[in-house]
Amino acid sequence: MERHVPAAIRSGEIRVWYQPQVDCYTGKVIGAEALCRWKHAKLGWVSPGEFIPVLEEAGLIYELDLYVWDRVCRDLQRWNREGKRRSVSVNLSRFDIRANPDIAGFFRDLLRSYDLTPDQFRIEITETFYVENSAILISTTEQLRAFGFRVEMDDFGSGYSSLHMLKEVPVNRIKLDLHFLTASGDMEKSRTIVSYMVQMIRSLDIEILAEGVETAEQARFLRSRGCSEMQGYYFFKPMPEEEYDKLSEFTEPITG
Ligand code: C2E
Ligand code: MG
Ligand code: MG
């Protein structure tokens, strides 16, 4: 698989898709996460859950992410020109930081070269990386913030969600992973945990977005707890850029 990555990027087998994020109070699309998709000539659709870890191991994730970030910047620039100013969240692997220790400076230059402002680029870093590599990730986050980028802690709730990290890491937003929190076990306990997490994160003055929202019931529950930003199959699945382009700015809000 790893041998084919450069060719797959060149030939367009690997593409960037967008999953819209919504504010459930208004139904407004507030952003999107860039997620790559690989339609392999022989294997068909290969999920990022399978190939991202392989690429990370093979030292190739940076190459893929360079392509993804560039593609996102091109799309953002085009939308700006069309008068549709948007912002996009991209995933940053800890191997990207290893490959380029000045990743903050790199992003600053990249965005400048496309005439974009840093607030249009949100950088997602997985919770687990923060716990494993806290010193480097905290300093990277500080640098990114100093340059005006928004930083988000991805998959919160899926690993050893460290309360200490919440205190130490200056992230703008936390992406609460509903899938891990509600996939199994006692639902009443899951709801209590989610409820208090939302309350705690908001009290810390950190923004919160729930990801993996699959049902109206989940959306209504989150809304009732004061979490308004959501991403998940209930609203939209990841979609190719052409489809995201045509998407209307509003969807149905969640009521009561
Ligand atoms: P992630 O960053 O946490 O992205 C969210 C994942 O949840 C995506 O999986 C998305 O398709 C999926 N998802 C969204 N809504 C729902 C839902 O309602 N239910 C369920 N069950 N799943 C939902 P995807 O696209 O398969 O990506 C998996 C992971 O691979 C991502 O998790 C991210 O960590 C990584 N990844 C994807 N694209 C890239 C990339 O371009 N670069 C890097 N470094 N990592 C990437
Ligand atoms: Mg992510
Ligand atoms: Mg996530």
PDB file of N, CA and C and ligand atoms in Angstrom, residues 16 19 33-37 47-49 51-53 56 61 64-65 68-69 90-93 96 124 126 154-155 175 177 179 211-214 218 231-234 236-238, ligand 1:
ATOM      1  N   VAL A  16      -9.414  14.640  -1.362  1.00  0.00           N
ATOM      2  CA  VAL A  16      -9.848  15.260  -0.116  1.00  0.00           C
ATOM      3  C   VAL A  16     -11.362  15.417  -0.149  1.00  0.00           C
ATOM      4  N   GLN A  19     -16.385  16.965   5.449  1.00  0.00           N
ATOM      5  CA  GLN A  19     -17.576  16.672   6.255  1.00  0.00           C
ATOM      6  C   GLN A  19     -18.020  17.966   6.946  1.00  0.00           C
ATOM      7  N   GLU A  33     -14.574  19.429   8.106  1.00  0.00           N
ATOM      8  CA  GLU A  33     -13.294  18.759   8.341  1.00  0.00           C
ATOM      9  C   GLU A  33     -12.850  18.116   7.036  1.00  0.00           C
ATOM     10  N   ALA A  34     -11.574  18.306   6.696  1.00  0.00           N
ATOM     11  CA  ALA A  34     -11.019  17.667   5.500  1.00  0.00           C
ATOM     12  C   ALA A  34     -10.589  16.250   5.858  1.00  0.00           C
ATOM     13  N   LEU A  35     -11.103  15.276   5.121  1.00  0.00           N
ATOM     14  CA  LEU A  35     -10.772  13.869   5.374  1.00  0.00           C
ATOM     15  C   LEU A  35     -10.383  13.236   4.048  1.00  0.00           C
ATOM     16  N   CYS A  36      -9.286  12.502   4.024  1.00  0.00           N
ATOM     17  CA  CYS A  36      -8.902  11.965   2.721  1.00  0.00           C
ATOM     18  C   CYS A  36      -9.592  10.644   2.430  1.00  0.00           C
ATOM     19  N   ARG A  37      -9.762  10.396   1.169  1.00  0.00           N
ATOM     20  CA  ARG A  37     -10.406   9.171   0.695  1.00  0.00           C
ATOM     21  C   ARG A  37      -9.546   8.547  -0.389  1.00  0.00           C
ATOM     22  N   SER A  47     -10.374   2.570   3.726  1.00  0.00           N
ATOM     23  CA  SER A  47     -10.715   3.591   4.718  1.00  0.00           C
ATOM     24  C   SER A  47      -9.459   4.199   5.343  1.00  0.00           C
ATOM     25  N   PRO A  48      -9.512   5.488   5.670  1.00  0.00           N
ATOM     26  CA  PRO A  48      -8.357   6.132   6.312  1.00  0.00           C
ATOM     27  C   PRO A  48      -7.971   5.428   7.610  1.00  0.00           C
ATOM     28  N   GLY A  49      -8.977   4.868   8.286  1.00  0.00           N
ATOM     29  CA  GLY A  49      -8.683   4.115   9.510  1.00  0.00           C
ATOM     30  C   GLY A  49      -7.682   2.999   9.247  1.00  0.00           C
ATOM     31  N   PHE A  51      -5.510   2.949   6.199  1.00  0.00           N
ATOM     32  CA  PHE A  51      -4.246   3.330   5.557  1.00  0.00           C
ATOM     33  C   PHE A  51      -3.462   4.419   6.278  1.00  0.00           C
ATOM     34  N   ILE A  52      -4.135   5.252   7.093  1.00  0.00           N
ATOM     35  CA  ILE A  52      -3.377   6.300   7.801  1.00  0.00           C
ATOM     36  C   ILE A  52      -2.331   5.676   8.746  1.00  0.00           C
ATOM     37  N   PRO A  53      -2.713   4.695   9.589  1.00  0.00           N
ATOM     38  CA  PRO A  53      -1.690   4.090  10.466  1.00  0.00           C
ATOM     39  C   PRO A  53      -0.542   3.449   9.675  1.00  0.00           C
ATOM     40  N   GLU A  56       1.661   6.197   8.544  1.00  0.00           N
ATOM     41  CA  GLU A  56       2.401   6.759   9.681  1.00  0.00           C
ATOM     42  C   GLU A  56       3.623   5.886   9.984  1.00  0.00           C
ATOM     43  N   ILE A  61       3.182   9.729   6.028  1.00  0.00           N
ATOM     44  CA  ILE A  61       1.982  10.522   6.302  1.00  0.00           C
ATOM     45  C   ILE A  61       2.203  11.998   5.952  1.00  0.00           C
ATOM     46  N   LEU A  64       1.440  12.693   2.383  1.00  0.00           N
ATOM     47  CA  LEU A  64       0.006  12.724   2.133  1.00  0.00           C
ATOM     48  C   LEU A  64      -0.595  14.022   2.675  1.00  0.00           C
ATOM     49  N   ASP A  65      -0.222  14.379   3.900  1.00  0.00           N
ATOM     50  CA  ASP A  65      -0.812  15.571   4.505  1.00  0.00           C
ATOM     51  C   ASP A  65      -0.421  16.848   3.762  1.00  0.00           C
ATOM     52  N   VAL A  68      -2.907  17.066   1.159  1.00  0.00           N
ATOM     53  CA  VAL A  68      -4.226  17.427   1.693  1.00  0.00           C
ATOM     54  C   VAL A  68      -4.272  18.926   2.026  1.00  0.00           C
ATOM     55  N   TRP A  69      -3.253  19.423   2.741  1.00  0.00           N
ATOM     56  CA  TRP A  69      -3.256  20.842   3.142  1.00  0.00           C
ATOM     57  C   TRP A  69      -3.238  21.755   1.921  1.00  0.00           C
ATOM     58  N   VAL A  90      -8.163  20.644   9.516  1.00  0.00           N
ATOM     59  CA  VAL A  90      -7.316  19.588   8.949  1.00  0.00           C
ATOM     60  C   VAL A  90      -6.702  18.775  10.089  1.00  0.00           C
ATOM     61  N   ASN A  91      -6.373  17.544   9.791  1.00  0.00           N
ATOM     62  CA  ASN A  91      -5.770  16.675  10.806  1.00  0.00           C
ATOM     63  C   ASN A  91      -4.257  16.775  10.758  1.00  0.00           C
ATOM     64  N   LEU A  92      -3.664  16.889  11.933  1.00  0.00           N
ATOM     65  CA  LEU A  92      -2.205  16.927  12.028  1.00  0.00           C
ATOM     66  C   LEU A  92      -1.762  15.678  12.789  1.00  0.00           C
ATOM     67  N   SER A  93      -0.895  14.895  12.151  1.00  0.00           N
ATOM     68  CA  SER A  93      -0.380  13.694  12.806  1.00  0.00           C
ATOM     69  C   SER A  93       0.870  14.064  13.609  1.00  0.00           C
ATOM     70  N   ASP A  96       3.809  14.335  11.501  1.00  0.00           N
ATOM     71  CA  ASP A  96       3.994  15.562  10.722  1.00  0.00           C
ATOM     72  C   ASP A  96       4.916  16.515  11.478  1.00  0.00           C
ATOM     73  N   GLU A 124      -6.407  20.070  13.845  1.00  0.00           N
ATOM     74  CA  GLU A 124      -6.858  19.054  14.796  1.00  0.00           C
ATOM     75  C   GLU A 124      -5.693  18.153  15.200  1.00  0.00           C
ATOM     76  N   THR A 126      -4.932  14.861  17.758  1.00  0.00           N
ATOM     77  CA  THR A 126      -5.611  13.850  18.570  1.00  0.00           C
ATOM     78  C   THR A 126      -5.189  13.882  20.033  1.00  0.00           C
ATOM     79  N   ASP A 154      -8.665  16.654  19.039  1.00  0.00           N
ATOM     80  CA  ASP A 154      -9.522  15.688  18.346  1.00  0.00           C
ATOM     81  C   ASP A 154      -9.756  14.459  19.220  1.00  0.00           C
ATOM     82  N   ASP A 155     -10.873  13.791  18.982  1.00  0.00           N
ATOM     83  CA  ASP A 155     -11.174  12.489  19.605  1.00  0.00           C
ATOM     84  C   ASP A 155     -11.186  12.517  21.119  1.00  0.00           C
ATOM     85  N   LYS A 175     -13.013  18.465  20.406  1.00  0.00           N
ATOM     86  CA  LYS A 175     -13.945  17.635  19.658  1.00  0.00           C
ATOM     87  C   LYS A 175     -14.257  16.409  20.502  1.00  0.00           C
ATOM     88  N   ASP A 177     -15.682  13.007  21.259  1.00  0.00           N
ATOM     89  CA  ASP A 177     -15.971  11.850  20.412  1.00  0.00           C
ATOM     90  C   ASP A 177     -17.136  11.050  20.971  1.00  0.00           C
ATOM     91  N   HIS A 179     -18.837   8.720  19.606  1.00  0.00           N
ATOM     92  CA  HIS A 179     -18.823   7.312  19.258  1.00  0.00           C
ATOM     93  C   HIS A 179     -18.236   6.469  20.405  1.00  0.00           C
ATOM     94  N   GLU A 211     -18.544  15.179  17.861  1.00  0.00           N
ATOM     95  CA  GLU A 211     -18.425  14.492  16.567  1.00  0.00           C
ATOM     96  C   GLU A 211     -18.965  13.076  16.683  1.00  0.00           C
ATOM     97  N   GLY A 212     -19.370  12.531  15.537  1.00  0.00           N
ATOM     98  CA  GLY A 212     -19.952  11.193  15.539  1.00  0.00           C
ATOM     99  C   GLY A 212     -21.414  11.211  15.974  1.00  0.00           C
ATOM    100  N   VAL A 213     -22.096  12.333  15.727  1.00  0.00           N
ATOM    101  CA  VAL A 213     -23.520  12.430  16.076  1.00  0.00           C
ATOM    102  C   VAL A 213     -24.320  11.694  14.998  1.00  0.00           C
ATOM    103  N   GLU A 214     -24.998  10.630  15.407  1.00  0.00           N
ATOM    104  CA  GLU A 214     -25.664   9.777  14.420  1.00  0.00           C
ATOM    105  C   GLU A 214     -27.186   9.827  14.476  1.00  0.00           C
ATOM    106  N   GLN A 218     -29.488  11.905  19.950  1.00  0.00           N
ATOM    107  CA  GLN A 218     -28.176  12.385  20.430  1.00  0.00           C
ATOM    108  C   GLN A 218     -28.068  13.898  20.247  1.00  0.00           C
ATOM    109  N   GLN A 231     -20.945  17.446  14.405  1.00  0.00           N
ATOM    110  CA  GLN A 231     -20.474  16.860  13.141  1.00  0.00           C
ATOM    111  C   GLN A 231     -20.853  15.389  13.216  1.00  0.00           C
ATOM    112  N   GLY A 232     -21.446  14.863  12.182  1.00  0.00           N
ATOM    113  CA  GLY A 232     -21.781  13.441  12.231  1.00  0.00           C
ATOM    114  C   GLY A 232     -22.747  13.054  11.140  1.00  0.00           C
ATOM    115  N   TYR A 233     -22.898  11.743  10.975  1.00  0.00           N
ATOM    116  CA  TYR A 233     -23.729  11.211   9.892  1.00  0.00           C
ATOM    117  C   TYR A 233     -25.167  11.706   9.979  1.00  0.00           C
ATOM    118  N   TYR A 234     -25.634  12.042  11.184  1.00  0.00           N
ATOM    119  CA  TYR A 234     -27.016  12.532  11.284  1.00  0.00           C
ATOM    120  C   TYR A 234     -27.205  13.778  10.422  1.00  0.00           C
ATOM    121  N   PHE A 236     -24.480  15.242   8.084  1.00  0.00           N
ATOM    122  CA  PHE A 236     -23.843  15.020   6.781  1.00  0.00           C
ATOM    123  C   PHE A 236     -22.755  13.972   6.907  1.00  0.00           C
ATOM    124  N   LYS A 237     -22.600  13.160   5.869  1.00  0.00           N
ATOM    125  CA  LYS A 237     -21.429  12.290   5.776  1.00  0.00           C
ATOM    126  C   LYS A 237     -20.336  13.066   5.044  1.00  0.00           C
ATOM    127  N   PRO A 238     -19.099  12.615   5.142  1.00  0.00           N
ATOM    128  CA  PRO A 238     -18.061  13.272   4.335  1.00  0.00           C
ATOM    129  C   PRO A 238     -18.455  13.187   2.856  1.00  0.00           C
TER     130      PRO A 238
HETATM  131  P1  C2E B   1     -11.058  11.892  12.798  1.00  0.00           P
HETATM  132  O1  C2E B   1     -10.142  13.021  12.538  1.00  0.00           O
HETATM  133  O2  C2E B   1     -11.586  11.729  14.179  1.00  0.00           O
HETATM  134  O3  C2E B   1     -12.265  12.054  11.765  1.00  0.00           O
HETATM  135  C1  C2E B   1     -13.579  11.731  12.051  1.00  0.00           C
HETATM  136  C2  C2E B   1     -13.890  10.345  11.552  1.00  0.00           C
HETATM  137  O4  C2E B   1     -15.205   9.993  11.973  1.00  0.00           O
HETATM  138  C3  C2E B   1     -13.911  10.256  10.029  1.00  0.00           C
HETATM  139  O5  C2E B   1     -13.500   8.946   9.702  1.00  0.00           O
HETATM  140  C4  C2E B   1     -15.397  10.430   9.718  1.00  0.00           C
HETATM  141  O6  C2E B   1     -15.773   9.900   8.469  1.00  0.00           O
HETATM  142  C5  C2E B   1     -15.993   9.642  10.851  1.00  0.00           C
HETATM  143  N1  C2E B   1     -17.369  10.035  11.162  1.00  0.00           N
HETATM  144  C6  C2E B   1     -17.940  11.232  10.978  1.00  0.00           C
HETATM  145  N2  C2E B   1     -19.220  11.230  11.410  1.00  0.00           N
HETATM  146  C7  C2E B   1     -19.451   9.998  11.913  1.00  0.00           C
HETATM  147  C8  C2E B   1     -20.609   9.369  12.527  1.00  0.00           C
HETATM  148  O7  C2E B   1     -21.662   9.946  12.701  1.00  0.00           O
HETATM  149  N3  C2E B   1     -20.454   8.073  12.931  1.00  0.00           N
HETATM  150  C9  C2E B   1     -19.291   7.388  12.766  1.00  0.00           C
HETATM  151  N4  C2E B   1     -19.250   6.127  13.185  1.00  0.00           N
HETATM  152  N5  C2E B   1     -18.192   7.946  12.186  1.00  0.00           N
HETATM  153  C10 C2E B   1     -18.271   9.233  11.777  1.00  0.00           C
HETATM  154  P2  C2E B   1     -12.474   8.675   8.522  1.00  0.00           P
HETATM  155  O8  C2E B   1     -12.700   9.650   7.413  1.00  0.00           O
HETATM  156  O9  C2E B   1     -12.579   7.230   8.238  1.00  0.00           O
HETATM  157  O10 C2E B   1     -11.066   9.011   9.149  1.00  0.00           O
HETATM  158  C11 C2E B   1     -10.566   8.268  10.222  1.00  0.00           C
HETATM  159  C12 C2E B   1      -9.392   8.962  10.849  1.00  0.00           C
HETATM  160  O11 C2E B   1      -8.285   8.977   9.948  1.00  0.00           O
HETATM  161  C13 C2E B   1      -9.667  10.428  11.167  1.00  0.00           C
HETATM  162  O12 C2E B   1     -10.349  10.506  12.389  1.00  0.00           O
HETATM  163  C14 C2E B   1      -8.270  10.999  11.209  1.00  0.00           C
HETATM  164  O13 C2E B   1      -7.670  10.756  12.445  1.00  0.00           O
HETATM  165  C15 C2E B   1      -7.572  10.181  10.155  1.00  0.00           C
HETATM  166  N6  C2E B   1      -7.525  10.943   8.897  1.00  0.00           N
HETATM  167  C16 C2E B   1      -8.442  11.057   7.903  1.00  0.00           C
HETATM  168  N7  C2E B   1      -7.991  11.823   6.901  1.00  0.00           N
HETATM  169  C17 C2E B   1      -6.747  12.248   7.273  1.00  0.00           C
HETATM  170  C18 C2E B   1      -5.749  13.070   6.658  1.00  0.00           C
HETATM  171  O14 C2E B   1      -5.910  13.617   5.545  1.00  0.00           O
HETATM  172  N8  C2E B   1      -4.585  13.240   7.357  1.00  0.00           N
HETATM  173  C19 C2E B   1      -4.373  12.670   8.578  1.00  0.00           C
HETATM  174  N9  C2E B   1      -3.208  12.903   9.209  1.00  0.00           N
HETATM  175  N10 C2E B   1      -5.284  11.896   9.183  1.00  0.00           N
HETATM  176  C20 C2E B   1      -6.452  11.686   8.541  1.00  0.00           C
END
